Tab-separated table of C-alpha atoms in Angstrom:
chain	number	residue	atom	x	y	z
A	107	MET	CA	-4.231	-5.161	-14.700
A	108	ARG	CA	-1.733	-7.511	-13.046
A	109	THR	CA	-4.308	-9.683	-11.303
A	110	ASP	CA	-1.619	-12.285	-10.616
A	111	LEU	CA	0.223	-9.901	-8.291
A	112	LEU	CA	-2.960	-8.586	-6.722
A	113	LEU	CA	-4.224	-12.112	-6.023
A	114	GLU	CA	-0.844	-13.090	-4.570
A	115	LEU	CA	-1.176	-10.152	-2.186
A	116	ALA	CA	-4.750	-11.179	-1.317
A	117	ASP	CA	-3.563	-14.729	-0.543
A	118	PHE	CA	-0.808	-13.337	1.666
A	119	LEU	CA	-3.114	-10.923	3.508
A	120	GLU	CA	-5.640	-13.667	4.248
A	121	LYS	CA	-2.969	-15.666	6.094
A	122	LEU	CA	-1.339	-12.691	7.839
A	123	ASP	CA	-1.518	-12.450	11.616
A	124	PRO	CA	-4.144	-9.718	12.236
A	125	ASN	CA	-1.784	-8.020	14.692
A	126	ARG	CA	0.752	-7.492	11.889
A	127	PHE	CA	-1.511	-5.336	9.699
A	128	ASP	CA	-2.268	-1.618	9.978
A	129	ILE	CA	-3.763	0.025	6.910
A	130	ARG	CA	-2.472	3.435	8.084
A	131	THR	CA	1.175	2.463	8.552
A	132	TRP	CA	3.858	4.409	6.698
A	133	ARG	CA	7.243	2.806	7.105
A	134	ARG	CA	10.312	4.911	7.841
A	135	PRO	CA	13.347	4.084	5.689
A	136	SER	CA	16.111	5.124	8.070
A	137	LYS	CA	17.355	3.250	11.136
A	138	ASP	CA	17.613	6.627	12.856
A	139	SER	CA	13.902	7.414	12.517
A	140	VAL	CA	10.950	6.365	14.650
A	141	GLY	CA	8.906	3.796	12.759
A	142	PHE	CA	11.848	2.321	10.822
A	143	VAL	CA	11.059	-1.130	9.469
A	144	SER	CA	13.264	-2.861	6.916
A	145	ASP	CA	11.840	-5.555	4.620
A	146	LYS	CA	13.896	-8.144	6.511
A	147	GLN	CA	12.695	-6.922	9.886
A	148	LEU	CA	9.103	-6.853	8.677
A	149	LEU	CA	9.374	-10.490	7.643
A	150	THR	CA	11.218	-11.760	10.725
A	151	ASP	CA	10.067	-9.610	13.663
A	152	CYS	CA	6.619	-10.599	14.899
A	153	ASN	CA	6.118	-7.156	16.466
A	154	THR	CA	6.282	-5.146	13.240
A	155	VAL	CA	3.291	-4.094	11.153
A	156	ALA	CA	2.668	-2.732	7.672
A	157	CYS	CA	-0.132	-1.761	5.328
A	158	ALA	CA	-1.053	-3.860	2.279
A	159	ILE	CA	1.532	-2.219	-0.008
A	160	GLY	CA	4.171	-2.316	2.723
A	161	TRP	CA	3.705	-6.081	2.780
A	162	ALA	CA	3.355	-6.385	-1.006
A	163	VAL	CA	6.872	-5.129	-1.697
A	164	THR	CA	8.278	-7.958	0.435
A	165	LEU	CA	6.660	-10.639	-1.772
A	166	PRO	CA	9.001	-12.322	-4.289
A	167	ASN	CA	6.805	-11.776	-7.358
A	168	TRP	CA	6.233	-8.124	-6.504
A	169	LYS	CA	9.987	-7.663	-6.156
A	170	ALA	CA	10.538	-9.489	-9.461
A	171	ALA	CA	7.990	-7.130	-11.064
A	172	GLY	CA	10.165	-4.222	-9.909
A	173	PHE	CA	8.418	-2.910	-6.809
A	174	TYR	CA	10.510	-1.746	-3.884
A	175	MET	CA	10.393	0.572	-0.904
A	176	GLY	CA	12.094	3.846	-1.754
A	177	THR	CA	12.212	7.134	0.116
A	178	LEU	CA	10.263	10.376	0.041
A	179	ASP	CA	11.544	13.500	1.751
A	180	ILE	CA	8.830	15.473	3.515
A	181	THR	CA	10.117	19.045	3.480
A	182	ASN	CA	8.855	22.246	5.087
A	183	GLU	CA	6.615	23.096	2.134
A	184	HIS	CA	4.765	19.770	2.610
A	185	LEU	CA	4.038	20.420	6.283
A	186	SER	CA	0.808	22.072	7.394
A	187	SER	CA	1.807	22.722	11.010
A	188	PRO	CA	4.621	25.107	11.934
A	189	LEU	CA	5.506	22.711	14.773
A	190	SER	CA	6.117	19.801	12.400
A	191	ARG	CA	9.643	18.908	11.370
A	192	PRO	CA	10.840	17.629	7.990
A	193	TYR	CA	11.416	13.882	7.805
A	194	THR	CA	11.912	11.031	5.361
A	195	MET	CA	9.350	8.289	4.859
A	196	ALA	CA	9.283	5.065	2.890
A	197	ILE	CA	7.158	4.956	-0.250
A	198	VAL	CA	6.537	2.314	-2.887
A	199	LYS	CA	8.449	2.750	-6.130
A	200	TRP	CA	8.742	0.815	-9.356
A	201	ARG	CA	12.110	-0.060	-10.907
A	202	ASP	CA	11.063	0.677	-14.521
A	203	ASN	CA	10.263	4.307	-13.657
A	204	PRO	CA	11.852	5.337	-10.337
A	205	GLN	CA	10.594	8.903	-10.820
A	206	VAL	CA	7.054	7.813	-9.962
A	207	GLU	CA	5.979	6.722	-6.526
A	208	SER	CA	2.993	5.694	-4.471
A	209	TYR	CA	-0.199	5.186	-6.476
A	210	GLU	CA	1.521	6.313	-9.682
A	211	ALA	CA	4.040	3.483	-9.271
A	212	ILE	CA	1.197	1.042	-8.623
A	213	ASN	CA	-0.550	2.393	-11.721
A	214	GLU	CA	2.460	1.863	-13.965
A	215	GLY	CA	3.648	-1.433	-12.500
A	216	LEU	CA	0.264	-3.133	-12.180
A	217	ASP	CA	-1.586	-1.302	-14.953
A	218	LEU	CA	-4.010	-0.347	-12.206
A	219	PRO	CA	-5.574	3.117	-12.490
A	220	ILE	CA	-4.791	5.424	-9.573
A	221	GLY	CA	-8.427	5.669	-8.470
A	222	MET	CA	-8.641	1.900	-8.377
A	223	ALA	CA	-5.426	1.630	-6.352
A	224	GLU	CA	-6.784	4.194	-3.895
A	225	ALA	CA	-10.057	2.254	-3.572
A	226	LEU	CA	-8.037	-0.875	-2.766
A	227	PHE	CA	-5.323	0.493	-0.502
A	228	ASP	CA	-6.310	3.873	1.012
A	229	HIS	CA	-7.865	3.563	4.474
A	230	ASN	CA	-10.196	6.484	3.730
A	231	ASN	CA	-12.043	4.292	1.223
A	232	TYR	CA	-13.054	1.694	3.804
A	233	ALA	CA	-16.057	2.126	6.081
A	234	ASP	CA	-14.027	1.324	9.182
A	235	GLU	CA	-11.016	3.412	8.070
A	236	GLU	CA	-8.196	2.909	10.579
A	237	PHE	CA	-9.643	-0.367	11.877
A	238	THR	CA	-9.742	-2.087	8.487
A	239	ASP	CA	-8.253	-5.556	8.740
A	240	ALA	CA	-6.123	-7.435	6.205
A	241	GLN	CA	-8.957	-9.867	5.436
A	242	THR	CA	-11.219	-6.994	4.346
A	243	VAL	CA	-8.538	-5.655	2.005
A	244	ALA	CA	-7.971	-9.162	0.593
A	245	GLU	CA	-11.705	-9.552	-0.062
A	246	ARG	CA	-11.829	-6.242	-1.920
A	247	ILE	CA	-8.780	-7.183	-4.020
A	248	ARG	CA	-10.504	-10.435	-5.005
A	249	GLU	CA	-13.699	-8.568	-5.847
A	250	PHE	CA	-11.805	-6.154	-8.123
A	251	CYS	CA	-9.952	-8.999	-9.830
A	252	SER	CA	-13.167	-10.900	-10.549
A	253	THR	CA	-15.186	-7.916	-11.800
A	254	PRO	CA	-15.527	-7.575	-15.602
A	255	SER	CA	-13.501	-4.601	-16.889
A	256	GLU	CA	-16.602	-2.774	-18.130
A	257	GLU	CA	-17.997	-2.778	-14.571
A	258	LEU	CA	-14.820	-1.738	-12.741
A	259	ILE	CA	-15.459	2.007	-12.827
A	260	ASP	CA	-18.796	1.535	-11.076
A	261	LEU	CA	-17.111	-0.628	-8.457
A	262	VAL	CA	-14.394	1.979	-7.882
A	263	VAL	CA	-16.985	4.734	-7.478
A	264	SER	CA	-18.936	2.625	-4.981
A	265	TYR	CA	-15.882	2.417	-2.708
A	266	THR	CA	-14.378	5.866	-3.186
A	267	ASP	CA	-14.644	8.409	-0.398
A	268	THR	CA	-16.281	11.422	-2.023
A	269	GLU	CA	-16.372	13.741	0.998
């Protein structure tokens, strides 16, 4: 597990303006779409927000490790409502295997099992769900990084939403 990158993210999140964090935020990759936020805009515009991974891919060491914001096309077969329209969203990818995305990219790039990544970064695995703040995510990252490997599975299970 790349604890160095995870701890860098925790450090960053602890210093982040609370108004700049939203654990539910999915960035849009196109200037023509509602919710578009480029890495540059995220870093320079005090009105933009992102989730933990949205912020992570702006950090120099995460970029050097190969993480970047790619795109995912949401097509008709992905949509549950007939009133929904296809769109493109931003999703984390990893340079060494661009075919994987989201938690699979985190798994490969950080050597962090998917269930563990979900326990760290998915709002459904926090008691306060959409109101989870950056500090809470940073604390959980630190807890995971300091837990002995033989105890990690129990920690993951304790945080995982099983409903």
